[in-house]
Coordinates of C-alpha atoms in Angstrom, one line a residue:
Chain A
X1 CA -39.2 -13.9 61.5
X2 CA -39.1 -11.1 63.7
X3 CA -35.7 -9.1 63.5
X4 CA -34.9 -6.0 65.4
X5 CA -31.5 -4.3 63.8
X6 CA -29.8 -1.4 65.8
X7 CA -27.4 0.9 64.5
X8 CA -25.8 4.9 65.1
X9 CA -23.2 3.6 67.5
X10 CA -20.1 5.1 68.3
X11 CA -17.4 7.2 69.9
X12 CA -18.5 10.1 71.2
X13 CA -16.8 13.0 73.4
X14 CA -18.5 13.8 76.8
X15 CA -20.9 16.4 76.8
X16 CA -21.4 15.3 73.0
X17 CA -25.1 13.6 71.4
X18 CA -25.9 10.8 69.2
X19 CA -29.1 9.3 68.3
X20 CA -29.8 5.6 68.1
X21 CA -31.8 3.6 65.4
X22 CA -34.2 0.2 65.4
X23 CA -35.1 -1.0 62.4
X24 CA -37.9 -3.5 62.9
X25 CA -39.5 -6.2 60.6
X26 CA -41.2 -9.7 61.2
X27 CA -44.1 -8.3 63.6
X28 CA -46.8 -5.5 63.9
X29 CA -44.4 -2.9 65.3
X30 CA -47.3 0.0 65.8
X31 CA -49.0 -2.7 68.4
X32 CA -46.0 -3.0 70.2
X33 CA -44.4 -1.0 72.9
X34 CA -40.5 -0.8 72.3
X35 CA -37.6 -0.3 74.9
X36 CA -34.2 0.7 75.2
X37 CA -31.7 -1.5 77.6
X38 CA -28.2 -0.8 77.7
X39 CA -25.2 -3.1 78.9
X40 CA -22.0 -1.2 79.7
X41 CA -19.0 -3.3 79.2
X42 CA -18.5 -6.6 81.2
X43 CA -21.7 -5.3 83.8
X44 CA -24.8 -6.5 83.6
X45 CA -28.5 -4.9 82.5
X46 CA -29.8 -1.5 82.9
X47 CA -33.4 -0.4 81.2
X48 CA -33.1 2.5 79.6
X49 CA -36.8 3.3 79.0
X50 CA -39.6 2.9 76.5
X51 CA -42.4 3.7 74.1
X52 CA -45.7 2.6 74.9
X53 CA -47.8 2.4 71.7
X54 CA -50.7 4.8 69.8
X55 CA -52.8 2.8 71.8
X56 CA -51.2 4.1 74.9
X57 CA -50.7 7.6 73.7
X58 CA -47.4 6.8 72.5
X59 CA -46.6 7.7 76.1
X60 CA -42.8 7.1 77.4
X61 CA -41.0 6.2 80.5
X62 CA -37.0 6.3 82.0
X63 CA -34.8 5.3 83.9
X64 CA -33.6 7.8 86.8
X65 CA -30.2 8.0 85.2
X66 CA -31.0 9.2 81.7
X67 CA -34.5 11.7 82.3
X68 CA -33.7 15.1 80.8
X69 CA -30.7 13.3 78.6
X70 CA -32.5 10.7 76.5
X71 CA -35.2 10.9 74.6
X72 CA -37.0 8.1 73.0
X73 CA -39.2 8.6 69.8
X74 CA -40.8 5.8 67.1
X75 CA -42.3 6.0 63.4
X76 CA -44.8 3.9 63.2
X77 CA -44.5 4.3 59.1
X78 CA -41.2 3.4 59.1
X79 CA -41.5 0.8 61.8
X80 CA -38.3 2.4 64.1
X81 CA -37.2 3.4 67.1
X82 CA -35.0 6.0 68.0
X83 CA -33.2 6.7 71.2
X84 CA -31.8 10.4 71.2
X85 CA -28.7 11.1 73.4
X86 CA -27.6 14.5 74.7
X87 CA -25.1 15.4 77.8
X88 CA -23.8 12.5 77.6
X89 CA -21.3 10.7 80.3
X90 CA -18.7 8.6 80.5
X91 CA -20.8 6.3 82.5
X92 CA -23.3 5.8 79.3
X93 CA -20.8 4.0 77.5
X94 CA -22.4 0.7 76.8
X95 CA -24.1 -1.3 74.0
X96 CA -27.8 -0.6 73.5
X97 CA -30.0 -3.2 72.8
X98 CA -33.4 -2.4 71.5
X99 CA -36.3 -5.1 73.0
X100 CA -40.0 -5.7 72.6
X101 CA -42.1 -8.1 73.8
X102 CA -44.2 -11.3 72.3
X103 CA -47.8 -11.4 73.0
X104 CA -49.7 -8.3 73.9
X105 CA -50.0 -9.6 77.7
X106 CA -46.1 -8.9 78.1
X107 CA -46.0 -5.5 77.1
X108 CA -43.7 -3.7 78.9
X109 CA -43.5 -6.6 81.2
X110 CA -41.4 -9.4 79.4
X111 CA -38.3 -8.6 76.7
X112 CA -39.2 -11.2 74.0
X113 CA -37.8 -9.8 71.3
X114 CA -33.7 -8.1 71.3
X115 CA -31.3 -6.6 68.6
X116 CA -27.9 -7.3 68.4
X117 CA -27.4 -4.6 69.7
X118 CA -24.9 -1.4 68.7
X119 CA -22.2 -0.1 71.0
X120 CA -21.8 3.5 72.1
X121 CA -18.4 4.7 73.3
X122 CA -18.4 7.9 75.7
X123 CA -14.6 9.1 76.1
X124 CA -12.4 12.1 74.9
Chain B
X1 CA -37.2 1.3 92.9
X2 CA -37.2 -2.5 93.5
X3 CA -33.3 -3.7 93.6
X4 CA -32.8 -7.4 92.6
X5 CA -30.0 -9.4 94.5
X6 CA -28.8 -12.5 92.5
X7 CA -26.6 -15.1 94.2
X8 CA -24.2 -16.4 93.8
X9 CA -22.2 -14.6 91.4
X10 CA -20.4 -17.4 90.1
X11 CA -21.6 -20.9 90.2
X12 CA -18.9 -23.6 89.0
X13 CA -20.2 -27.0 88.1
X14 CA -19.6 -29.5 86.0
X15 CA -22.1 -30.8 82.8
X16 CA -25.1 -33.4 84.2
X17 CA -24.8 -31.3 87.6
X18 CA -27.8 -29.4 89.0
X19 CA -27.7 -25.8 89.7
X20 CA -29.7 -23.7 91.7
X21 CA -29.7 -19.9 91.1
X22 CA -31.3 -17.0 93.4
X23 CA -32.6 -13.9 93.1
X24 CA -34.1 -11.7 96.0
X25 CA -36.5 -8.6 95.9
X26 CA -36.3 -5.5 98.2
X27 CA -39.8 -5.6 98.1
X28 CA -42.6 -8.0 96.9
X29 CA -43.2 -8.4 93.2
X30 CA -45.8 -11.1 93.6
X31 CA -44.9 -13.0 90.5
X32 CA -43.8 -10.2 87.9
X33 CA -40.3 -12.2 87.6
X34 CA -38.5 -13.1 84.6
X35 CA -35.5 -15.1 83.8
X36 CA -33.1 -14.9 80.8
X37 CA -29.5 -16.5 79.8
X38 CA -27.2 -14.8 77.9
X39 CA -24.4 -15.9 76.1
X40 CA -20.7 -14.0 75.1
X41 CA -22.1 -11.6 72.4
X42 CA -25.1 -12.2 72.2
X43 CA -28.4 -10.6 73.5
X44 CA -30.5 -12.0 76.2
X45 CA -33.2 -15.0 75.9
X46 CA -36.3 -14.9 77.6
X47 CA -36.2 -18.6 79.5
X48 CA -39.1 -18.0 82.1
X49 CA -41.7 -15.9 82.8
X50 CA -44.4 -15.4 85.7
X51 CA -41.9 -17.0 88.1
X52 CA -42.7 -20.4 86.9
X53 CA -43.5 -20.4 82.9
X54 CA -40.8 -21.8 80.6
X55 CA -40.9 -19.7 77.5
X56 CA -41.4 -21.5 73.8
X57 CA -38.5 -23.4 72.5
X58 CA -37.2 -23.8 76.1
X59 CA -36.3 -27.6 77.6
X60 CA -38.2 -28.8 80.3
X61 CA -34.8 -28.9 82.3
X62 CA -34.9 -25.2 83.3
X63 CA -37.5 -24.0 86.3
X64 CA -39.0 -21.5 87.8
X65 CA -40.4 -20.9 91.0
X66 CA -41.2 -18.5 93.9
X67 CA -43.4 -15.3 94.2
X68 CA -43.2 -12.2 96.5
X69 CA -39.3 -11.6 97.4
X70 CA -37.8 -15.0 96.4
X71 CA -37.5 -16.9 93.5
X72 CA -35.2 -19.5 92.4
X73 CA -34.2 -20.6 88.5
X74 CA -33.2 -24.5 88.6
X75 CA -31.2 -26.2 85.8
X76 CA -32.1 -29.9 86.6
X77 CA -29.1 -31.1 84.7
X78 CA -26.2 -28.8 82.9
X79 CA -26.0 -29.3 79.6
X80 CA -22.8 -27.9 77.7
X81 CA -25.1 -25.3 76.1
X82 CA -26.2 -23.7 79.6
X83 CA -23.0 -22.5 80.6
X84 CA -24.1 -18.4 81.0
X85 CA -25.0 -15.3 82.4
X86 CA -28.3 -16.0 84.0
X87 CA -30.5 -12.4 84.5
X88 CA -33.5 -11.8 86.7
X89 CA -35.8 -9.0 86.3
X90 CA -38.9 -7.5 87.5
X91 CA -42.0 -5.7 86.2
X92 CA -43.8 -6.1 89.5
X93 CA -43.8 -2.0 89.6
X94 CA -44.3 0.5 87.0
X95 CA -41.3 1.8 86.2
X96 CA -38.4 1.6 86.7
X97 CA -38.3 -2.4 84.8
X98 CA -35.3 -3.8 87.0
X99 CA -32.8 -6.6 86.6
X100 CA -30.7 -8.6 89.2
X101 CA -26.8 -8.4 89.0
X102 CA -26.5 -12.0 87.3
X103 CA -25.5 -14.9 87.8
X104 CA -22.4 -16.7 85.8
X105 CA -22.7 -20.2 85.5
X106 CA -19.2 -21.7 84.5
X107 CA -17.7 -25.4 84.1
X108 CA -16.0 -26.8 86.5

């Protein structure tokens, strides 16, 4: 069964950082790019950004509204994702989901695969 | 980036009715579209992919169809289940992945 498990939520000042946490189990998570979409409270979906795999160079991609904030990192040997958070903004309060896709022909293209996602709280 | 209008917002129908959702492009995605339902507190399911391809696990009374700028999700008849939030999104460009503004389907 594939599970993807989130955690490192929280509440957090502006300006302040906090880094994010996927534990993954049930699938080959080295094959598999992994991504970051957030949901801020009541709105609807926002991608984050992503991992390609080694495959891919391990290359990453994001969304206009977190480049030069967030940074998104994996360990392959401990199958997790990261999502690392600086400068951040009342505006990136929201739960984070972590996602992945099924087959290899929806990488990157199709979210097969979600956590339950962890709320982060941006507010003094 | 490619924006994604979802309409209506709010759809209000009753079980055994049919509902028709939309979601509209800026610009062609050819058939890079994907549909998912999510429930209070919970994450988003994949229902359909490609525009027209019902995931595994999903009944045959959810469909997909359209390509380029608009696509359409039909529920042939509610069931008490598929009262949602119903999410497009596109991966028809690179990056950024996009999703529509959703689409609440309530009862009546």
């Amino acid at each position: 069964e594939v599970q993807l498990v989130e955690s490192g939520g929280g509440l957090v000042q502006p300006g302040g950082s906090l880094r994010l946490s996927c534990a993954a189990s049930g699938f080959t998570f080295s094959d598999h790019y992994m991504e970051w979409v957030r949901q801020a409270p009541g709105k609807g979906l926002e991608w984050v950004g992503r991992t390609k795999n080694k495959a891919n160079s391990y290359t990453t991609e994001y969304a206009a509204s977190v480049k030069g904030r967030f940074t998104i990192s994996r360990d392959d040997s401990k199958n997790s994702l990261y999502l690392h958070m600086n400068s951040l903004k009342t505006e990136d309060t929201a739960v984070y989901y972590c996602a992945s896709h099924g087959g290899p022909a929806a990488a990157g293209k199709v979210f097969d695969y979600w956590g339950q996602g962890t709320l982060v709280t941006v507010s003094s | 980036e490619i924006v994604l209008t979802q309409s209506p917002g709010t759809l209000s129908l009753s079980p055994g009715e049919r509902a028709t959702l939309s979601c509209r492009a800026s610009q062609s995605v050819s058939s890079s579209l994907v549909w998912y339902q999510q429930k209070p507190g919970q994450a988003p399911r994949v229902l359909i992919y490609g525009a027209s391809n019902r995931a595994t696990g999903i009944p045959d009374r959810f469909s997909g169809s359209g390509s380029g700028t608009d696509f359409t999700l039909t529920i042939s008849r509610l069931e008490p289940e598929d009262f949602a939030v119903y999410y497009c999104q596109q991966h028809g460009s690179s990056v950024p992945l996009t999703f529509g503004g959703g689409t609440k389907v309530e009862i009546k």
